[in-house]
XYZ file of N, CA and C in Angstrom:
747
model
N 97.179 89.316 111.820
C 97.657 88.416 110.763
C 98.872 89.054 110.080
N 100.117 88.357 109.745
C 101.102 88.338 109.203
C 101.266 89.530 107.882
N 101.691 90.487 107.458
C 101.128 90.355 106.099
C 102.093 89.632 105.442
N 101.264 89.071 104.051
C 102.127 88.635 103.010
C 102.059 88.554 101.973
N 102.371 88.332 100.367
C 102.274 88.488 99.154
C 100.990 87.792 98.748
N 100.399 88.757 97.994
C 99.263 88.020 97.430
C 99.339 87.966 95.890
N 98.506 87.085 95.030
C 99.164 86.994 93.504
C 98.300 88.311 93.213
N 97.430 88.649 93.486
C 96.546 89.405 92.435
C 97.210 91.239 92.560
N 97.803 90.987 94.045
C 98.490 92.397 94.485
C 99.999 92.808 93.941
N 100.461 91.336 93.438
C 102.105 91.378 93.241
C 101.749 91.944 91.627
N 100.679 91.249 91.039
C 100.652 91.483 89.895
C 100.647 93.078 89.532
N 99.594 93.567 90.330
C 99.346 94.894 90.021
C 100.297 95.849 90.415
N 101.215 95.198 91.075
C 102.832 95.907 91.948
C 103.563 95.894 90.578
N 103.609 94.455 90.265
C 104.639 94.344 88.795
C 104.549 95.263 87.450
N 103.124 95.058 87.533
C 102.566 96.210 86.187
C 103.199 97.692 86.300
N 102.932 98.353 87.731
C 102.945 99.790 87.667
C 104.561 99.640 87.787
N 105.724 98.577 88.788
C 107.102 98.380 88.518
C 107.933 98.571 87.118
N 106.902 97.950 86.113
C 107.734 97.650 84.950
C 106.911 99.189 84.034
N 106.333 99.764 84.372
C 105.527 100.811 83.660
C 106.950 102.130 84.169
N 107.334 102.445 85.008
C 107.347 103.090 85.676
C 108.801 103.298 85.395
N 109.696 101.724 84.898
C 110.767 101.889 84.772
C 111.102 102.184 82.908
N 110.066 102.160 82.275
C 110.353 102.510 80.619
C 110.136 103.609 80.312
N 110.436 104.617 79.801
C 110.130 106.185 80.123
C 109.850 105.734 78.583
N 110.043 105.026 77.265
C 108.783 104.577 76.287
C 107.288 104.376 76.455
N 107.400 103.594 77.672
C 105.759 103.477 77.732
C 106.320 101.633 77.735
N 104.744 100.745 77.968
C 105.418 99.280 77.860
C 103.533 99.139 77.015
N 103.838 98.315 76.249
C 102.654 97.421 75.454
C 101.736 96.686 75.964
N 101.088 96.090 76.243
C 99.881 94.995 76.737
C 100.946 93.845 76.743
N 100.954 93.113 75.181
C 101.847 92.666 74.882
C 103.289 92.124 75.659
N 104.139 93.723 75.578
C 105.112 93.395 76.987
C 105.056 93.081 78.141
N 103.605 93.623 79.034
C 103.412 93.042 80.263
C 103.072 91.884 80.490
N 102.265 91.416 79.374
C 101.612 89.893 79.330
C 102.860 89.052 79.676
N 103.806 89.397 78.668
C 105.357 88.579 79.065
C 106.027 88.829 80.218
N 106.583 89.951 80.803
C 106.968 90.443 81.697
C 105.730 89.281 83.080
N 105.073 89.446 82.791
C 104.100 88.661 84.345
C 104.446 87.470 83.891
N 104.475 86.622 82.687
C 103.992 85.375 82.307
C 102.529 85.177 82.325
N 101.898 85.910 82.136
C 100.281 85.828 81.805
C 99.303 85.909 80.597
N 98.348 85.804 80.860
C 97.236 85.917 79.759
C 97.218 86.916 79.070
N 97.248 87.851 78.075
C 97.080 89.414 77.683
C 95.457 89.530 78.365
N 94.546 88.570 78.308
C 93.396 88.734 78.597
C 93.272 89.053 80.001
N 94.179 88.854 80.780
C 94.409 89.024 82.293
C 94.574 90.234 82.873
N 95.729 90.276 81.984
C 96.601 91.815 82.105
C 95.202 92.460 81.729
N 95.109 92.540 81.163
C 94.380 93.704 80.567
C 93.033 94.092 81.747
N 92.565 92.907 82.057
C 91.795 93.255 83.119
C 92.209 94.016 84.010
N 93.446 94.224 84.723
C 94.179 94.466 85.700
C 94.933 96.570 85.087
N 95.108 96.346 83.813
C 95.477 97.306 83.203
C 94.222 98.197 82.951
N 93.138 97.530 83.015
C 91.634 98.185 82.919
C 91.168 99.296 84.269
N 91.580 98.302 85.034
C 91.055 98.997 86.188
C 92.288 100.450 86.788
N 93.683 99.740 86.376
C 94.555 100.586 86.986
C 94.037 102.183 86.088
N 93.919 101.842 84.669
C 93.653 103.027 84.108
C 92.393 103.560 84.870
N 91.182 103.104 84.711
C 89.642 103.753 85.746
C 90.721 104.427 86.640
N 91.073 104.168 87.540
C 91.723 104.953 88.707
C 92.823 105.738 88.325
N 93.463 106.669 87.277
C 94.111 107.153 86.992
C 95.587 106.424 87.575
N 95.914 105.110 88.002
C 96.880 104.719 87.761
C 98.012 104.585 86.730
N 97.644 104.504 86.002
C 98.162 104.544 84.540
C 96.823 105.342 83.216
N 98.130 105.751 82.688
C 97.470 106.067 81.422
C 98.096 105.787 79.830
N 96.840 105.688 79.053
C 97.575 105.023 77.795
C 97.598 105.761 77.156
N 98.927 105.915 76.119
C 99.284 106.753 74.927
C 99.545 105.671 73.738
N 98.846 105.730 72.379
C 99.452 105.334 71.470
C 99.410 103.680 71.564
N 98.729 103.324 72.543
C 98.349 101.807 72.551
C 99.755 101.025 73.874
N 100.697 102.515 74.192
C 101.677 102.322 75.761
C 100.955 102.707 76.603
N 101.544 101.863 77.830
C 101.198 102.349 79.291
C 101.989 103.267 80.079
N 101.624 104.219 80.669
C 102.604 104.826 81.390
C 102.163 105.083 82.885
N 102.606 105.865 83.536
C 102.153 106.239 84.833
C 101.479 107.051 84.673
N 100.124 106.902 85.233
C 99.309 108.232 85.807
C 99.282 108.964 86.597
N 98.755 109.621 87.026
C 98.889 111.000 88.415
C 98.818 110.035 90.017
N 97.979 109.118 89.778
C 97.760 108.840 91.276
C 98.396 107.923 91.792
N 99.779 107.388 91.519
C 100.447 107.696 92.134
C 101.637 108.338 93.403
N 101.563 109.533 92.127
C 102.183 110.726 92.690
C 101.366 111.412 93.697
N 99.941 111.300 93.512
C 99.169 112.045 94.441
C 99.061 111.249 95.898
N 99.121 109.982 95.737
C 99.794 109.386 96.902
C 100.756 109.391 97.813
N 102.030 109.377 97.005
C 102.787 109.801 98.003
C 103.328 111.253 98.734
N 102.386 112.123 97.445
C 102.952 113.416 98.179
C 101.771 113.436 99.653
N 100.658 113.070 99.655
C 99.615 112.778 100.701
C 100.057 112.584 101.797
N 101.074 111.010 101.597
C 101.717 110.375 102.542
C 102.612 111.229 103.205
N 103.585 111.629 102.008
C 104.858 112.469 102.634
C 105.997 111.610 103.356
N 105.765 110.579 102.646
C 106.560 109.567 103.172
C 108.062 108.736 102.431
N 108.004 109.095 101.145
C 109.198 109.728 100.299
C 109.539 110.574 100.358
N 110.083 111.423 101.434
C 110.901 112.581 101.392
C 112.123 112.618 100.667
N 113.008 111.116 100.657
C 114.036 111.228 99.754
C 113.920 111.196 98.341
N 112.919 111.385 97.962
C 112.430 111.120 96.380
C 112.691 112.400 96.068
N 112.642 113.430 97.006
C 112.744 114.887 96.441
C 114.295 115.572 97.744
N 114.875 114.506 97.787
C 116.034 114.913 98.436
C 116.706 115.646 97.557
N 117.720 116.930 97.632
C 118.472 118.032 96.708
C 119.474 116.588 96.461
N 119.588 117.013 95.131
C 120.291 116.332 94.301
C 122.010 117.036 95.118
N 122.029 117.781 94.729
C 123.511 118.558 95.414
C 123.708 117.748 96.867
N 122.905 117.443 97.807
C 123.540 117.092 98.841
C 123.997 115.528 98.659
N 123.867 115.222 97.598
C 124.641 113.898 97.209
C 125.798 113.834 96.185
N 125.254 115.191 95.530
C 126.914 115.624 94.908
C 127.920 115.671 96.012
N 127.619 116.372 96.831
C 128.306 117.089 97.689
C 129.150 116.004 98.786
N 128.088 114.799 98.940
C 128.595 113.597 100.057
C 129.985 113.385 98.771
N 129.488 112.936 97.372
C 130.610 112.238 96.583
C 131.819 112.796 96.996
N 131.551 113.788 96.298
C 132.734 115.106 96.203
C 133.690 114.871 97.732
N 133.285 114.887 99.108
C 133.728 114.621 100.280
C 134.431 113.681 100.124
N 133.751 112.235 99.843
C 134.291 111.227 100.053
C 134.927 110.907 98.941
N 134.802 110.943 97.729
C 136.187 110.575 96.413
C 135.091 108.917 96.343
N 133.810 109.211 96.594
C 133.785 107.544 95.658
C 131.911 107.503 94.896
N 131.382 106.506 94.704
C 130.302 106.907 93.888
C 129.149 106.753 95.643
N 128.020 107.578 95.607
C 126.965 107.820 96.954
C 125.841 107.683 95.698
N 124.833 106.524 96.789
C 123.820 106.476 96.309
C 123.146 106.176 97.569
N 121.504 106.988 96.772
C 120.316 107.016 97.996
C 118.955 106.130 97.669
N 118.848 104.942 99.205
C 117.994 104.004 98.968
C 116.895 104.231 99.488
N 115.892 103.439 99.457
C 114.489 103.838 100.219
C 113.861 103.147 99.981
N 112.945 102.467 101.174
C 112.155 101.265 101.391
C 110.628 101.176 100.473
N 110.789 100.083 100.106
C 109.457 100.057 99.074
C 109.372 98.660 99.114
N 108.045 98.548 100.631
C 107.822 96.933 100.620
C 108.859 96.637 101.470
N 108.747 95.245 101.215
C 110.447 94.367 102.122
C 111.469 94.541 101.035
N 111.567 95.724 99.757
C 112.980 95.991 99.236
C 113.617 97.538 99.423
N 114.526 96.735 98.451
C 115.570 98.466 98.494
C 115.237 98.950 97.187
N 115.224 99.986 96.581
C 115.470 100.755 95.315
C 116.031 101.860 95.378
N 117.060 101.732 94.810
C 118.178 103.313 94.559
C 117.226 104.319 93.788
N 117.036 105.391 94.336
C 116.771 106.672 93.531
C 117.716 108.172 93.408
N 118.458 107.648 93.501
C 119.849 108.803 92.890
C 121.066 108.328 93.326
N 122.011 108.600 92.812
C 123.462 107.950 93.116
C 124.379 109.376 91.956
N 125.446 109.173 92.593
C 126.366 110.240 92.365
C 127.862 109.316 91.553
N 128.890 109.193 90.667
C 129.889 108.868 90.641
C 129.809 107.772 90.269
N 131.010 107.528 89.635
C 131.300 105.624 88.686
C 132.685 104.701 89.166
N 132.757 105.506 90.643
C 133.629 104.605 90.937
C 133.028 102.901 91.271
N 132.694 102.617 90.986
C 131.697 101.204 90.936
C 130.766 100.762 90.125
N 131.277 100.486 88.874
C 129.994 100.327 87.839
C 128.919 99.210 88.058
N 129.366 98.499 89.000
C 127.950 97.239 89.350
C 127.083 98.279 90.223
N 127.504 98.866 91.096
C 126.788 99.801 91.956
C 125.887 100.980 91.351
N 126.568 101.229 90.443
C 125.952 102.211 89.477
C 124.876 101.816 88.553
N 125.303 100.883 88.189
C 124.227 99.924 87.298
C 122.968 99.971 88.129
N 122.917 99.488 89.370
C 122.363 98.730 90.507
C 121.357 100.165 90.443
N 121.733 101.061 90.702
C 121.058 101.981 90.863
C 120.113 102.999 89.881
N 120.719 102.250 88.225
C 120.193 103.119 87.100
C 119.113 102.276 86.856
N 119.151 101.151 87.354
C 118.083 99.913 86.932
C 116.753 100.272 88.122
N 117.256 100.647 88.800
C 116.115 101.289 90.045
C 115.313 99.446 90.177
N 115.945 98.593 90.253
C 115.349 97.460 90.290
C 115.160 97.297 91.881
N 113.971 96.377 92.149
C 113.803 95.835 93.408
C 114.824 94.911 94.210
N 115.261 95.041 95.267
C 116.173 93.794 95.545
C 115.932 94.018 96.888
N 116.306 92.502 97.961
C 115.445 92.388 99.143
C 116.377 93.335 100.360
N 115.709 93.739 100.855
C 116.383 94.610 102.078
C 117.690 93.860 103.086
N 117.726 92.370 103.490
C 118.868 92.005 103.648
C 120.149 92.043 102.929
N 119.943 91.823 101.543
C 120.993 91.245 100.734
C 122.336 92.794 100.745
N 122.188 93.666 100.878
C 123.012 95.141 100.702
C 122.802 95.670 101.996
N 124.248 96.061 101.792
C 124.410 97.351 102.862
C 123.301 98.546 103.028
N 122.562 99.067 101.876
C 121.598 99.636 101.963
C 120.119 99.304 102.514
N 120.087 97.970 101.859
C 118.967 97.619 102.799
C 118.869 96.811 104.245
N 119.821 96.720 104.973
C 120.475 96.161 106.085
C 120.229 97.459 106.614
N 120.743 98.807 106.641
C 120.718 99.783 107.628
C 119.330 100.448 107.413
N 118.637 99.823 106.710
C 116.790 100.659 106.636
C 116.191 99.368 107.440
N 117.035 98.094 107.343
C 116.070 97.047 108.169
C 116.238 97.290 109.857
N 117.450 97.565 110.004
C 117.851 97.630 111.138
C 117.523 98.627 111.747
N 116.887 99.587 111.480
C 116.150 100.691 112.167
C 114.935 100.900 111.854
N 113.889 99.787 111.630
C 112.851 99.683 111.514
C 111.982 98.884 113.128
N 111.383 99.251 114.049
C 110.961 98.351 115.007
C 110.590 97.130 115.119
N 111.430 96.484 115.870
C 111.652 95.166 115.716
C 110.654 93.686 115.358
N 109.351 94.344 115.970
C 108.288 93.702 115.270
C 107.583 94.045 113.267
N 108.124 94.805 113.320
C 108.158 94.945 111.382
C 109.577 94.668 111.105
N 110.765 94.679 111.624
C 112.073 93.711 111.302
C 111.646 92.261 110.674
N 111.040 91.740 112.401
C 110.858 90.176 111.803
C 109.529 90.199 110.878
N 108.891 90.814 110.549
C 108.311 90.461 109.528
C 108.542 90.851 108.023
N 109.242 91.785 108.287
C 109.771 91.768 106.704
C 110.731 90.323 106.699
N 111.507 89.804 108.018
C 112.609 88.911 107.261
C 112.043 87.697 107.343
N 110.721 87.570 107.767
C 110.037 86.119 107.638
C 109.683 86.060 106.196
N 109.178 87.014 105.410
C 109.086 86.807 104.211
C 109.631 85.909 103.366
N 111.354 85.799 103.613
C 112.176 85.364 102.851
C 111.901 84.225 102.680
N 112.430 83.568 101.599
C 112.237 82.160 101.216
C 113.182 81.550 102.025
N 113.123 79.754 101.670
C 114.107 78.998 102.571
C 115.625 79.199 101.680
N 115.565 79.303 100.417
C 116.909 79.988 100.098
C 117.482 81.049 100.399
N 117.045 82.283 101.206
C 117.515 82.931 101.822
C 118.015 83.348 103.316
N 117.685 81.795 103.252
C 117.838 81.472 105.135
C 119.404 81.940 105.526
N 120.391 81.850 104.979
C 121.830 82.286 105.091
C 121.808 83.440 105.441
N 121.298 84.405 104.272
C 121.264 85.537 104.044
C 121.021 86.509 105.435
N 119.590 85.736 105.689
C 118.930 86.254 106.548
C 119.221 85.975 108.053
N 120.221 84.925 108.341
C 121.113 84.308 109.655
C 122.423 85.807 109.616
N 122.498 85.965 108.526
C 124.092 86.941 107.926
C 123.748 87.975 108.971
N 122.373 88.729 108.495
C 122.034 89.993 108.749
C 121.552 89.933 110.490
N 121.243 88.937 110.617
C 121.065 88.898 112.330
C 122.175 89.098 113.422
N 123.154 88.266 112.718
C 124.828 88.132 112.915
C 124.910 89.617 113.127
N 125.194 90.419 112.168
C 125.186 91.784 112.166
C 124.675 92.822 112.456
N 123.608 92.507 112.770
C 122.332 93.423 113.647
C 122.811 94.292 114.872
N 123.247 93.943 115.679
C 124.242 94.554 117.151
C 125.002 95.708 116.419
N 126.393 95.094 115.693
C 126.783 95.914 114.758
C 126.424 97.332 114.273
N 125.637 96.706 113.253
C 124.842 97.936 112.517
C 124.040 99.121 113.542
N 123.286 98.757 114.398
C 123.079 99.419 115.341
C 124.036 100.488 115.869
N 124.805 99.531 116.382
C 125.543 100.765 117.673
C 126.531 101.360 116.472
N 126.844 100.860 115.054
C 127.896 101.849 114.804
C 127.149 102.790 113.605
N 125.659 102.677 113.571
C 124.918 103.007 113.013
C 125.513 102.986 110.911
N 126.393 101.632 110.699
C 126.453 101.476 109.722
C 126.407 100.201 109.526
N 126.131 99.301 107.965
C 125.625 98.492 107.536
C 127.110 98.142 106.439
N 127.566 96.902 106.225
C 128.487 96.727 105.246
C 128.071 95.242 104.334
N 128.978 95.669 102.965
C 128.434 94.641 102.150
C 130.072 94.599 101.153
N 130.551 93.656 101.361
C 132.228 93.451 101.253
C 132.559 92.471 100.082
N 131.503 92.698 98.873
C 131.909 92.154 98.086
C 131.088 91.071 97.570
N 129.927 90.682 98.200
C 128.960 89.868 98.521
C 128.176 89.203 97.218
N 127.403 90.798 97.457
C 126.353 90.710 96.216
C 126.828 91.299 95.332
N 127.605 92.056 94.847
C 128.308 92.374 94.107
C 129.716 91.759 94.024
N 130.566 91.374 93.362
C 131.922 90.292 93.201
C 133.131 91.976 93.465
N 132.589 92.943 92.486
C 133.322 94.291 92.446
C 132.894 95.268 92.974
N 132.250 95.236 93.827
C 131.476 96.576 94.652
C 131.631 96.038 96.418
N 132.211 96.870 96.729
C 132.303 96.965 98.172
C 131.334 98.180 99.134
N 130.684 98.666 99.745
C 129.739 99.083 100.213
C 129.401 99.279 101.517
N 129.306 100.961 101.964
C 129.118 101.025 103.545
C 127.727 102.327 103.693
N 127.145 101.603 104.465
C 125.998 102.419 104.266
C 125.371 102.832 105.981
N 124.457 104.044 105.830
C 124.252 104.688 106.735
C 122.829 105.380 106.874
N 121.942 105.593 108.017
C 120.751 105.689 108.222
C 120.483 107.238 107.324
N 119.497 107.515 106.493
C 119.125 109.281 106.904
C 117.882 109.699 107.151
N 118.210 110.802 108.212
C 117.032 110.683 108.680
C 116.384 112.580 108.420
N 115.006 112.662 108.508
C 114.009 113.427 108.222
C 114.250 114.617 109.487
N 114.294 115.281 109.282
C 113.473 116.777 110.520
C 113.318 116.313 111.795
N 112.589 115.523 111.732
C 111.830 115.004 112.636
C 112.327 113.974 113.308
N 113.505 113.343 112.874
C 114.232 112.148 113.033
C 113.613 110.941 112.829
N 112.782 110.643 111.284
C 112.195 109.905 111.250
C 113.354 109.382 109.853
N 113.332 108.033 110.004
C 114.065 107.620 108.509
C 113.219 107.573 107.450
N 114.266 108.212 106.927
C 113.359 108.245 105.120
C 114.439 107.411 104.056
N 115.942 107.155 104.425
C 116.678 106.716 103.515
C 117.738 106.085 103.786
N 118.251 105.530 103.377
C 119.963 105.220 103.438
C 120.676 105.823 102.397
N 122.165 106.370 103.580
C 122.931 106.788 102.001
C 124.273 105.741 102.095
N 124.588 105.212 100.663
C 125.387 104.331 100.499
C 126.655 105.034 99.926
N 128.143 104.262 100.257
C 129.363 104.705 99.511
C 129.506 103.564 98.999
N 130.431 103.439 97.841
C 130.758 102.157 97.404
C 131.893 102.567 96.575
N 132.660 101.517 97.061
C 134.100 101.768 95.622
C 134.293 100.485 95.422
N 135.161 100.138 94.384
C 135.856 98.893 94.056
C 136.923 98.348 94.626
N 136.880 96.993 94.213
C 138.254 95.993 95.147
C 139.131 96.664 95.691
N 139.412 97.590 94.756
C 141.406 98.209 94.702
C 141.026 99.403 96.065
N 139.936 99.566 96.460
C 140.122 100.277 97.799
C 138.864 99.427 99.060
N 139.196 98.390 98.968
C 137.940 97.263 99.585
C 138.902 97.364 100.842
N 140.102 97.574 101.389
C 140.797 97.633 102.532
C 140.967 99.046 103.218
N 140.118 100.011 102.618
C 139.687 101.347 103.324
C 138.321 101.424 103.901
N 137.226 100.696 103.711
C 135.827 100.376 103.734
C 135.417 100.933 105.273
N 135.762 100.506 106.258
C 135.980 100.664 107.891
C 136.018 102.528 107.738
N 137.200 102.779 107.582
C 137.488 104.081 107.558
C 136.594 104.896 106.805
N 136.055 104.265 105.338
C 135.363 105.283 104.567
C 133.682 105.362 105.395
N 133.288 104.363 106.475
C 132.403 104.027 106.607
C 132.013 105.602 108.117
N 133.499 105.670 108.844
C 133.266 106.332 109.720
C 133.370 108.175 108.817
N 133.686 107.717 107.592
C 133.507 109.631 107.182
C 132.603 109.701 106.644
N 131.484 108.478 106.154
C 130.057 108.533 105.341
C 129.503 109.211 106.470
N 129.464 108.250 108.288
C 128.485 108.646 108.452
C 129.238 110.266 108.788
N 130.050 111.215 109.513
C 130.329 112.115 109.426
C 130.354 113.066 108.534
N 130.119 113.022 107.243
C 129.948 113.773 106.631
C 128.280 113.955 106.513
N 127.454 113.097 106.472
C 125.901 112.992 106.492
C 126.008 113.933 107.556
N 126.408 113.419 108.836
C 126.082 114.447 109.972
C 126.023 116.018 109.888
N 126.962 116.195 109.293
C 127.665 117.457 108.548
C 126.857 117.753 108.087
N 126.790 117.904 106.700
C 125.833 118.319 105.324
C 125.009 118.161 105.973
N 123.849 117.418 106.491
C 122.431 117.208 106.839
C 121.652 118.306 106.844
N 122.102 118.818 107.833
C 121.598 119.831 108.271
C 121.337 120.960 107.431
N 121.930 121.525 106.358
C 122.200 122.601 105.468
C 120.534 122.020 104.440
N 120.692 120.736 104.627
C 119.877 120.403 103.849
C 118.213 120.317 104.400
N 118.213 120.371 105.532
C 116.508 120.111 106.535
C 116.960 118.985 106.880
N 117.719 118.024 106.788
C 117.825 116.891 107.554
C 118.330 116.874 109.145
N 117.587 116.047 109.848
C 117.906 115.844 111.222
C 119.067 114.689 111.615
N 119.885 114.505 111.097
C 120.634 113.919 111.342
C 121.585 114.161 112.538
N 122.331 112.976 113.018
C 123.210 113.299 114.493
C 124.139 111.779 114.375
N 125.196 112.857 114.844
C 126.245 112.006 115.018
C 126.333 111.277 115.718
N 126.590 109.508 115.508
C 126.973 108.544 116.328
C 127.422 108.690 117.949
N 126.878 108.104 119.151
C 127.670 108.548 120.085
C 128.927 107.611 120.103
């Protein structure tokens, strides 16, 4: 069977989402709104996450609890969550524009570090650590596209019938992205952010991330070129870092 969204699972996705992104803490109150629900609901749902050390409450806020974290270090399946911050200084610094690093959660993308302000929608994009669907960006286009092709089409069946374009776009481009092992986004979803992005991969040559470049309009006619020194410089650096990365043939 397919998988697919369930209400009672999205809910409890949304709770620990919006917990996770307030380093205040969030209220009963706020989540009730944030879902559009009952407080009497939430709270059920906020009941149980706490029993399981999902969350914990301070002061009448919610925050994150340990288990979580004890999850994914288990998994080991966020490796880029604890990627060296320096080896993304270091991509910027190379390339002269802002690098940010994505990673699959679900059928989306979420930025968890980014370097540089040459792109303030991009930057934004990434301080908001918000969910957004794996077609729509260059970042999540090159984590879809190297995912096996039977979890491809099911992450992109997900999509609604308003994203039927979207999702025709990224098929279009699929061949592409592949053989030149990069992903582009030219202005799209962003009006001022232009965007070329590239696989990274683990030790083991397993993907754990995409790393994205992005600059603005006024260099949107270098994009091609900046796209073939992203992935070359990843190739580069990688390694210094434990990454298994390899250069395009």
């Amino acid at each position: 069977m397919p998988a697919r969204p369930h209400r009672t699972v999205d809910r409890v996705v949304q709770i620990l989402d919006t917990v996770s992104l307030s380093p205040r803490g969030v209220t009963l109150a706020e989540l009730a709104g944030v879902l559009n629900a009952a407080k009497s609901s939430v709270q059920e749902l906020t009941n149980g996450l706490l029993a399981r050390g999902y969350l914990i409450e301070e002061e009448h806020r919610f925050h994150l609890g340990p288990g979580p974290f004890i999850l994914a270090g288990r998994a080991n399946k966020l490796a880029a969550l604890s990627l060296d911050h320096q080896f993304v200084v270091e991509l910027a610094e190379a390339l002269g524009c802002t690098v940010l690093v994505g990673v699959r959660v679900g059928d989306a993308i979420v930025f968890v570090d980014h370097v540089g302000e040459e792109s303030p929608s991009l930057t934004f994009v990434a301080r908001a650590q918000a969910r957004r669907p794996l077609y729509t960006s260059a970042a999540g286009k090159t984590l879809l596209a190297n995912v096996p092709d039977d979890e491809m089409y099911r992450l992109l069946d997900l999509a609604g019938p308003e994203q039927a374009g979207e999702v025709r776009q990224f098929l279009a481009e699929l061949p592409e992205i592949r053989a030149r092992r990069l992903a582009f986004n030219r202005g799209v979803t962003l009006a001022d952010a232009f965007a070329v992005a590239t696989p990274l991969l683990a030790a083991d040559a397993a993907l754990i991330a995409s790393i994205t470049a992005g600059v603005g309009p006024e260099a949107a006619d270098r994009l091609d070129e900046l796209g073939e020194q992203l992935r070359n410089a990843v190739a580069a650096l990688g390694p210094r870092y434990g990454l298994g990365l390899r250069r395009a043939g």
